[in-house]
Amino acid sequence: GQNIDQPTEMTATEGAIVQINCTYQTSGFNGLFWYQQHAGEAPTFLSYNVLDGLEEKGRFSSFLSRSKGYSYLLLKELQMKDSASYLCAVLDSNYQLIWGAGTKLIIKP
Amino acid sequence: NAGVTQTPKFRVLKTGQSMTLLCAQDMNHEYMYWYRQDPGMGLRLIHYSVGEGTTAKGEVPDGYNVSRLKKQNFLLGLESAAPSQTSVYFCASTTLGDSSGGANVLTFGAGSRLTVL
């Protein structure tokens, strides 16, 4: 079966750095997405990785290792508004998105 | 530019009642999707459409029907609601990515919270 694993919840301090991991086992791979979802709101796109390596976008970076079936989302200089759930999703060989359950990130002052 | 609009935002049904959720997008997207989101689980695909007049089953299609009579609209119907269909429903749309691996980024609606008693 297809599976995506992420930690259920993480806590970090304002101004710090946090890394959210995602491991996946899917039938094929055509890219990995990270979405942010604030409570009660719709998911919004953060990043997309299809090749190994690090993609940086402002305070957010996303890393991919296809051989290890592993990705992480790195958030720097954390702000209170970063409190949200972070969803990892993999595009499989049929170009269907397989979603992880999400990681709820709690930022403390 | 409204993006993806879902109606209604909230609804309470009794078991056995029927209802339709409407999704409308103004971005001329080809692909549209209906997902449900339940606590502790990833988004699960109910049905999707790759173009006007076409629909296909996703991971959890039982108990739901869909129609895409117009490119901009994607309707999700529950013919006989059950408590197991209590969930938050998200509609999403995207356009075709390019062959070099452009991301088919999904644009989501704000969600429809459905409670079935």
PDB file of C-alpha atoms in Angstrom:
ATOM      1  CA  GLY A   1       0.000   0.000   0.000  1.00  0.00           C
ATOM      2  CA  GLN A   2       0.912   3.620  -0.236  1.00  0.00           C
ATOM      3  CA  ASN A   3       1.915   5.438   2.887  1.00  0.00           C
ATOM      4  CA  ILE A   4       3.087   8.871   3.952  1.00  0.00           C
ATOM      5  CA  ASP A   5       4.308   9.460   7.492  1.00  0.00           C
ATOM      6  CA  GLN A   6       4.656  12.759   9.280  1.00  0.00           C
ATOM      7  CA  PRO A   7       4.827  13.572  12.994  1.00  0.00           C
ATOM      8  CA  THR A   8       1.392  14.393  14.361  1.00  0.00           C
ATOM      9  CA  GLU A   9       2.422  17.481  16.306  1.00  0.00           C
ATOM     10  CA  MET A  10       5.503  19.603  16.931  1.00  0.00           C
ATOM     11  CA  THR A  11       6.166  22.578  19.182  1.00  0.00           C
ATOM     12  CA  ALA A  12       8.728  25.300  18.571  1.00  0.00           C
ATOM     13  CA  THR A  13       9.613  28.721  19.887  1.00  0.00           C
ATOM     14  CA  GLU A  14       9.095  32.015  18.096  1.00  0.00           C
ATOM     15  CA  GLY A  15      12.266  33.039  16.275  1.00  0.00           C
ATOM     16  CA  ALA A  16      13.669  29.506  16.210  1.00  0.00           C
ATOM     17  CA  ILE A  17      14.054  26.942  13.399  1.00  0.00           C
ATOM     18  CA  VAL A  18      11.955  23.808  12.998  1.00  0.00           C
ATOM     19  CA  GLN A  19      12.251  20.851  10.639  1.00  0.00           C
ATOM     20  CA  ILE A  20       9.167  18.816   9.734  1.00  0.00           C
ATOM     21  CA  ASN A  21       9.942  15.412   8.276  1.00  0.00           C
ATOM     22  CA  CYS A  22       7.980  13.372   5.787  1.00  0.00           C
ATOM     23  CA  THR A  23       8.724   9.814   4.688  1.00  0.00           C
ATOM     24  CA  TYR A  24       6.852   8.111   1.913  1.00  0.00           C
ATOM     25  CA  GLN A  25       6.305   4.747   0.287  1.00  0.00           C
ATOM     26  CA  THR A  26       4.340   5.125  -2.913  1.00  0.00           C
ATOM     27  CA  SER A  27       3.871   3.371  -6.222  1.00  0.00           C
ATOM     28  CA  GLY A  28       6.042   5.621  -8.299  1.00  0.00           C
ATOM     29  CA  PHE A  29       7.031   9.213  -7.731  1.00  0.00           C
ATOM     30  CA  ASN A  30       6.296  12.327  -9.732  1.00  0.00           C
ATOM     31  CA  GLY A  31       6.959  14.976  -7.162  1.00  0.00           C
ATOM     32  CA  LEU A  32       6.362  15.963  -3.562  1.00  0.00           C
ATOM     33  CA  PHE A  33       4.338  18.914  -2.307  1.00  0.00           C
ATOM     34  CA  TRP A  34       4.119  20.786   0.969  1.00  0.00           C
ATOM     35  CA  TYR A  35       0.963  22.680   1.824  1.00  0.00           C
ATOM     36  CA  GLN A  36       0.161  24.879   4.817  1.00  0.00           C
ATOM     37  CA  GLN A  37      -3.267  24.757   6.425  1.00  0.00           C
ATOM     38  CA  HIS A  38      -4.340  27.164   9.151  1.00  0.00           C
ATOM     39  CA  ALA A  39      -7.088  25.895  11.437  1.00  0.00           C
ATOM     40  CA  GLY A  40     -10.477  26.106   9.765  1.00  0.00           C
ATOM     41  CA  GLU A  41      -9.008  27.196   6.449  1.00  0.00           C
ATOM     42  CA  ALA A  42      -8.055  25.688   3.106  1.00  0.00           C
ATOM     43  CA  PRO A  43      -4.611  24.244   2.399  1.00  0.00           C
ATOM     44  CA  THR A  44      -2.321  26.601   0.493  1.00  0.00           C
ATOM     45  CA  PHE A  45       0.706  25.626  -1.590  1.00  0.00           C
ATOM     46  CA  LEU A  46       4.178  26.062  -0.101  1.00  0.00           C
ATOM     47  CA  SER A  47       6.651  24.086  -2.189  1.00  0.00           C
ATOM     48  CA  TYR A  48       7.221  21.389  -4.788  1.00  0.00           C
ATOM     49  CA  ASN A  49      10.248  19.095  -5.164  1.00  0.00           C
ATOM     50  CA  VAL A  50      10.767  16.625  -7.956  1.00  0.00           C
ATOM     51  CA  LEU A  51      14.580  16.419  -7.986  1.00  0.00           C
ATOM     52  CA  ASP A  52      16.889  15.684  -5.065  1.00  0.00           C
ATOM     53  CA  GLY A  53      18.117  18.638  -3.139  1.00  0.00           C
ATOM     54  CA  LEU A  54      17.038  21.763  -1.377  1.00  0.00           C
ATOM     55  CA  GLU A  55      14.556  24.333  -2.649  1.00  0.00           C
ATOM     56  CA  GLU A  56      14.607  27.623  -0.784  1.00  0.00           C
ATOM     57  CA  LYS A  57      11.803  30.138  -0.743  1.00  0.00           C
ATOM     58  CA  GLY A  58      12.260  32.898   1.780  1.00  0.00           C
ATOM     59  CA  ARG A  59      11.985  31.580   5.334  1.00  0.00           C
ATOM     60  CA  PHE A  60      10.819  28.205   4.069  1.00  0.00           C
ATOM     61  CA  SER A  61      12.968  25.492   2.472  1.00  0.00           C
ATOM     62  CA  SER A  62      12.082  21.995   1.329  1.00  0.00           C
ATOM     63  CA  PHE A  63      14.466  19.093   0.840  1.00  0.00           C
ATOM     64  CA  LEU A  64      14.006  15.855  -1.076  1.00  0.00           C
ATOM     65  CA  SER A  65      15.889  12.570  -1.199  1.00  0.00           C
ATOM     66  CA  ARG A  66      14.170  10.219  -3.624  1.00  0.00           C
ATOM     67  CA  SER A  67      16.462   7.281  -2.833  1.00  0.00           C
ATOM     68  CA  LYS A  68      15.506   7.501   0.839  1.00  0.00           C
ATOM     69  CA  GLY A  69      11.836   8.326   0.281  1.00  0.00           C
ATOM     70  CA  TYR A  70      12.302  11.354   2.500  1.00  0.00           C
ATOM     71  CA  SER A  71      11.565  15.036   2.548  1.00  0.00           C
ATOM     72  CA  TYR A  72      11.638  17.791   5.103  1.00  0.00           C
ATOM     73  CA  LEU A  73      10.248  21.271   5.384  1.00  0.00           C
ATOM     74  CA  LEU A  74      12.491  23.747   7.182  1.00  0.00           C
ATOM     75  CA  LEU A  75      10.985  26.870   8.675  1.00  0.00           C
ATOM     76  CA  LYS A  76      13.354  29.591   9.869  1.00  0.00           C
ATOM     77  CA  GLU A  77      12.781  32.659  12.043  1.00  0.00           C
ATOM     78  CA  LEU A  78       9.484  31.260  13.214  1.00  0.00           C
ATOM     79  CA  GLN A  79       6.599  33.656  13.619  1.00  0.00           C
ATOM     80  CA  MET A  80       3.347  33.136  15.500  1.00  0.00           C
ATOM     81  CA  LYS A  81       1.491  33.128  12.186  1.00  0.00           C
ATOM     82  CA  ASP A  82       3.386  29.949  11.248  1.00  0.00           C
ATOM     83  CA  SER A  83       1.206  28.039  13.706  1.00  0.00           C
ATOM     84  CA  ALA A  84      -0.645  25.733  11.319  1.00  0.00           C
ATOM     85  CA  SER A  85      -0.745  22.201   9.998  1.00  0.00           C
ATOM     86  CA  TYR A  86       1.774  21.256   7.325  1.00  0.00           C
ATOM     87  CA  LEU A  87       0.673  18.650   4.814  1.00  0.00           C
ATOM     88  CA  CYS A  88       3.050  16.483   2.800  1.00  0.00           C
ATOM     89  CA  ALA A  89       1.698  14.982  -0.429  1.00  0.00           C
ATOM     90  CA  VAL A  90       3.284  12.764  -3.079  1.00  0.00           C
ATOM     91  CA  LEU A  91       2.257  12.522  -6.722  1.00  0.00           C
ATOM     92  CA  ASP A  92       2.338   8.813  -7.554  1.00  0.00           C
ATOM     93  CA  SER A  93       2.897   7.006 -10.859  1.00  0.00           C
ATOM     94  CA  ASN A  94      -0.751   7.593 -11.827  1.00  0.00           C
ATOM     95  CA  TYR A  95      -0.401  11.301 -11.085  1.00  0.00           C
ATOM     96  CA  GLN A  96      -2.695  10.944  -8.084  1.00  0.00           C
ATOM     97  CA  LEU A  97      -1.834  12.860  -4.934  1.00  0.00           C
ATOM     98  CA  ILE A  98      -1.317  10.794  -1.787  1.00  0.00           C
ATOM     99  CA  TRP A  99      -1.604  12.914   1.345  1.00  0.00           C
ATOM    100  CA  GLY A 100      -0.048  12.586   4.741  1.00  0.00           C
ATOM    101  CA  ALA A 101      -2.198  13.283   7.813  1.00  0.00           C
ATOM    102  CA  GLY A 102      -0.375  16.530   8.448  1.00  0.00           C
ATOM    103  CA  THR A 103       1.847  17.901  11.198  1.00  0.00           C
ATOM    104  CA  LYS A 104       0.327  20.426  13.569  1.00  0.00           C
ATOM    105  CA  LEU A 105       2.980  23.020  14.420  1.00  0.00           C
ATOM    106  CA  ILE A 106       2.503  24.998  17.620  1.00  0.00           C
ATOM    107  CA  ILE A 107       4.591  28.135  18.039  1.00  0.00           C
ATOM    108  CA  LYS A 108       5.164  29.408  21.572  1.00  0.00           C
ATOM    109  CA  PRO A 109       6.315  32.942  22.424  1.00  0.00           C
TER     110      PRO A 109
ATOM    111  CA  ASN B   1     -10.728  36.873  -9.046  1.00  0.00           C
ATOM    112  CA  ALA B   2     -12.558  34.669  -6.527  1.00  0.00           C
ATOM    113  CA  GLY B   3     -10.564  31.440  -7.147  1.00  0.00           C
ATOM    114  CA  VAL B   4     -12.510  28.426  -5.865  1.00  0.00           C
ATOM    115  CA  THR B   5     -15.844  29.017  -4.148  1.00  0.00           C
ATOM    116  CA  GLN B   6     -17.733  26.353  -2.212  1.00  0.00           C
ATOM    117  CA  THR B   7     -21.324  26.518  -1.052  1.00  0.00           C
ATOM    118  CA  PRO B   8     -22.638  25.982   1.520  1.00  0.00           C
ATOM    119  CA  LYS B   9     -19.946  26.509   4.154  1.00  0.00           C
ATOM    120  CA  PHE B  10     -21.881  24.676   6.855  1.00  0.00           C
ATOM    121  CA  ARG B  11     -24.731  22.193   6.766  1.00  0.00           C
ATOM    122  CA  VAL B  12     -26.418  19.863   9.223  1.00  0.00           C
ATOM    123  CA  LEU B  13     -28.326  16.902   7.821  1.00  0.00           C
ATOM    124  CA  LYS B  14     -30.339  14.084   9.264  1.00  0.00           C
ATOM    125  CA  THR B  15     -29.506  10.523   8.286  1.00  0.00           C
ATOM    126  CA  GLY B  16     -31.104   9.684   4.966  1.00  0.00           C
ATOM    127  CA  GLN B  17     -31.412  13.243   3.707  1.00  0.00           C
ATOM    128  CA  SER B  18     -29.831  14.316   0.459  1.00  0.00           C
ATOM    129  CA  MET B  19     -27.847  17.393  -0.446  1.00  0.00           C
ATOM    130  CA  THR B  20     -25.517  18.863  -3.038  1.00  0.00           C
ATOM    131  CA  LEU B  21     -22.289  20.744  -2.488  1.00  0.00           C
ATOM    132  CA  LEU B  22     -21.390  23.222  -5.196  1.00  0.00           C
ATOM    133  CA  CYS B  23     -17.875  24.115  -6.258  1.00  0.00           C
ATOM    134  CA  ALA B  24     -17.226  26.928  -8.709  1.00  0.00           C
ATOM    135  CA  GLN B  25     -13.855  28.098 -10.068  1.00  0.00           C
ATOM    136  CA  ASP B  26     -13.125  31.094 -12.265  1.00  0.00           C
ATOM    137  CA  MET B  27      -9.559  30.195 -13.283  1.00  0.00           C
ATOM    138  CA  ASN B  28     -10.470  28.126 -16.356  1.00  0.00           C
ATOM    139  CA  HIS B  29      -8.920  25.048 -14.741  1.00  0.00           C
ATOM    140  CA  GLU B  30      -9.384  21.677 -16.427  1.00  0.00           C
ATOM    141  CA  TYR B  31      -9.025  19.468 -13.372  1.00  0.00           C
ATOM    142  CA  MET B  32     -11.337  19.594 -10.378  1.00  0.00           C
ATOM    143  CA  TYR B  33     -11.404  17.448  -7.251  1.00  0.00           C
ATOM    144  CA  TRP B  34     -13.528  16.709  -4.223  1.00  0.00           C
ATOM    145  CA  TYR B  35     -11.720  15.692  -1.031  1.00  0.00           C
ATOM    146  CA  ARG B  36     -12.840  14.949   2.471  1.00  0.00           C
ATOM    147  CA  GLN B  37     -10.706  15.729   5.511  1.00  0.00           C
ATOM    148  CA  ASP B  38     -11.160  13.872   8.773  1.00  0.00           C
ATOM    149  CA  PRO B  39      -9.177  14.241  12.009  1.00  0.00           C
ATOM    150  CA  GLY B  40      -5.956  12.240  12.027  1.00  0.00           C
ATOM    151  CA  MET B  41      -6.201  11.348   8.363  1.00  0.00           C
ATOM    152  CA  GLY B  42      -4.829  12.798   5.181  1.00  0.00           C
ATOM    153  CA  LEU B  43      -7.042  14.350   2.580  1.00  0.00           C
ATOM    154  CA  ARG B  44      -8.920  11.580   0.784  1.00  0.00           C
ATOM    155  CA  LEU B  45     -10.041  11.925  -2.805  1.00  0.00           C
ATOM    156  CA  ILE B  46     -13.731  11.246  -3.383  1.00  0.00           C
ATOM    157  CA  HIS B  47     -14.180  11.983  -7.088  1.00  0.00           C
ATOM    158  CA  TYR B  48     -12.381  14.046  -9.664  1.00  0.00           C
ATOM    159  CA  SER B  49     -12.851  15.424 -13.149  1.00  0.00           C
ATOM    160  CA  VAL B  50     -10.322  16.023 -15.911  1.00  0.00           C
ATOM    161  CA  GLY B  51     -12.679  18.102 -18.010  1.00  0.00           C
ATOM    162  CA  GLU B  52     -16.223  19.169 -18.711  1.00  0.00           C
ATOM    163  CA  GLY B  53     -18.544  16.176 -18.931  1.00  0.00           C
ATOM    164  CA  THR B  54     -16.056  13.701 -17.433  1.00  0.00           C
ATOM    165  CA  THR B  55     -15.799  12.351 -13.900  1.00  0.00           C
ATOM    166  CA  ALA B  56     -13.874   9.536 -12.219  1.00  0.00           C
ATOM    167  CA  LYS B  57     -13.839   7.790  -8.863  1.00  0.00           C
ATOM    168  CA  GLY B  58     -11.199   8.512  -6.292  1.00  0.00           C
ATOM    169  CA  GLU B  59     -10.179   6.649  -3.178  1.00  0.00           C
ATOM    170  CA  VAL B  60     -13.495   6.891  -1.276  1.00  0.00           C
ATOM    171  CA  PRO B  61     -16.349   7.320  -3.791  1.00  0.00           C
ATOM    172  CA  ASP B  62     -19.069   5.221  -2.119  1.00  0.00           C
ATOM    173  CA  GLY B  63     -22.140   7.202  -1.094  1.00  0.00           C
ATOM    174  CA  TYR B  64     -21.263  10.173  -3.309  1.00  0.00           C
ATOM    175  CA  ASN B  65     -22.033  11.209  -6.855  1.00  0.00           C
ATOM    176  CA  VAL B  66     -20.637  14.063  -8.920  1.00  0.00           C
ATOM    177  CA  SER B  67     -21.368  15.988 -12.064  1.00  0.00           C
ATOM    178  CA  ARG B  68     -19.396  18.418 -14.207  1.00  0.00           C
ATOM    179  CA  LEU B  69     -21.834  19.819 -16.711  1.00  0.00           C
ATOM    180  CA  LYS B  70     -19.911  23.076 -17.030  1.00  0.00           C
ATOM    181  CA  LYS B  71     -16.149  23.499 -16.918  1.00  0.00           C
ATOM    182  CA  GLN B  72     -16.303  25.932 -14.034  1.00  0.00           C
ATOM    183  CA  ASN B  73     -18.626  23.898 -11.782  1.00  0.00           C
ATOM    184  CA  PHE B  74     -18.181  20.578  -9.992  1.00  0.00           C
ATOM    185  CA  LEU B  75     -21.078  19.290  -7.895  1.00  0.00           C
ATOM    186  CA  LEU B  76     -20.862  16.701  -5.130  1.00  0.00           C
ATOM    187  CA  GLY B  77     -24.066  14.934  -4.178  1.00  0.00           C
ATOM    188  CA  LEU B  78     -25.009  12.825  -1.198  1.00  0.00           C
ATOM    189  CA  GLU B  79     -28.136  10.854  -2.029  1.00  0.00           C
ATOM    190  CA  SER B  80     -28.740   9.380   1.428  1.00  0.00           C
ATOM    191  CA  ALA B  81     -26.502  10.922   4.058  1.00  0.00           C
ATOM    192  CA  ALA B  82     -24.949   8.760   6.765  1.00  0.00           C
ATOM    193  CA  PRO B  83     -23.174   9.791   9.998  1.00  0.00           C
ATOM    194  CA  SER B  84     -19.913   8.429   8.505  1.00  0.00           C
ATOM    195  CA  GLN B  85     -20.111  11.254   5.969  1.00  0.00           C
ATOM    196  CA  THR B  86     -19.695  13.862   8.685  1.00  0.00           C
ATOM    197  CA  SER B  87     -16.550  15.624   7.544  1.00  0.00           C
ATOM    198  CA  VAL B  88     -15.035  18.743   6.063  1.00  0.00           C
ATOM    199  CA  TYR B  89     -15.228  18.693   2.290  1.00  0.00           C
ATOM    200  CA  PHE B  90     -12.746  20.551   0.118  1.00  0.00           C
ATOM    201  CA  CYS B  91     -12.990  21.250  -3.557  1.00  0.00           C
ATOM    202  CA  ALA B  92      -9.787  21.947  -5.466  1.00  0.00           C
ATOM    203  CA  SER B  93      -8.811  22.731  -9.012  1.00  0.00           C
ATOM    204  CA  THR B  94      -5.673  22.870 -11.118  1.00  0.00           C
ATOM    205  CA  THR B  95      -4.517  23.215 -14.658  1.00  0.00           C
ATOM    206  CA  LEU B  96      -2.216  20.946 -16.636  1.00  0.00           C
ATOM    207  CA  GLY B  97       1.469  21.099 -15.738  1.00  0.00           C
ATOM    208  CA  ASP B  98       4.109  21.317 -18.429  1.00  0.00           C
ATOM    209  CA  SER B  99       6.003  18.263 -19.604  1.00  0.00           C
ATOM    210  CA  SER B 100       9.226  19.355 -17.883  1.00  0.00           C
ATOM    211  CA  GLY B 101       7.670  18.695 -14.527  1.00  0.00           C
ATOM    212  CA  GLY B 102       5.792  21.838 -13.681  1.00  0.00           C
ATOM    213  CA  ALA B 103       3.872  21.439 -10.493  1.00  0.00           C
ATOM    214  CA  ASN B 104       0.124  21.014 -10.794  1.00  0.00           C
ATOM    215  CA  VAL B 105      -0.528  23.197  -7.806  1.00  0.00           C
ATOM    216  CA  LEU B 106      -3.976  22.774  -6.341  1.00  0.00           C
ATOM    217  CA  THR B 107      -6.113  25.771  -5.444  1.00  0.00           C
ATOM    218  CA  PHE B 108      -8.558  24.862  -2.705  1.00  0.00           C
ATOM    219  CA  GLY B 109     -11.919  26.233  -1.734  1.00  0.00           C
ATOM    220  CA  ALA B 110     -12.548  27.313   1.839  1.00  0.00           C
ATOM    221  CA  GLY B 111     -14.251  24.041   2.745  1.00  0.00           C
ATOM    222  CA  SER B 112     -17.755  22.865   3.580  1.00  0.00           C
ATOM    223  CA  ARG B 113     -18.358  21.460   7.045  1.00  0.00           C
ATOM    224  CA  LEU B 114     -21.056  18.799   6.950  1.00  0.00           C
ATOM    225  CA  THR B 115     -22.590  17.161  10.013  1.00  0.00           C
ATOM    226  CA  VAL B 116     -24.911  14.192   9.638  1.00  0.00           C
ATOM    227  CA  LEU B 117     -26.984  13.373  12.717  1.00  0.00           C
TER     228      LEU B 117
END
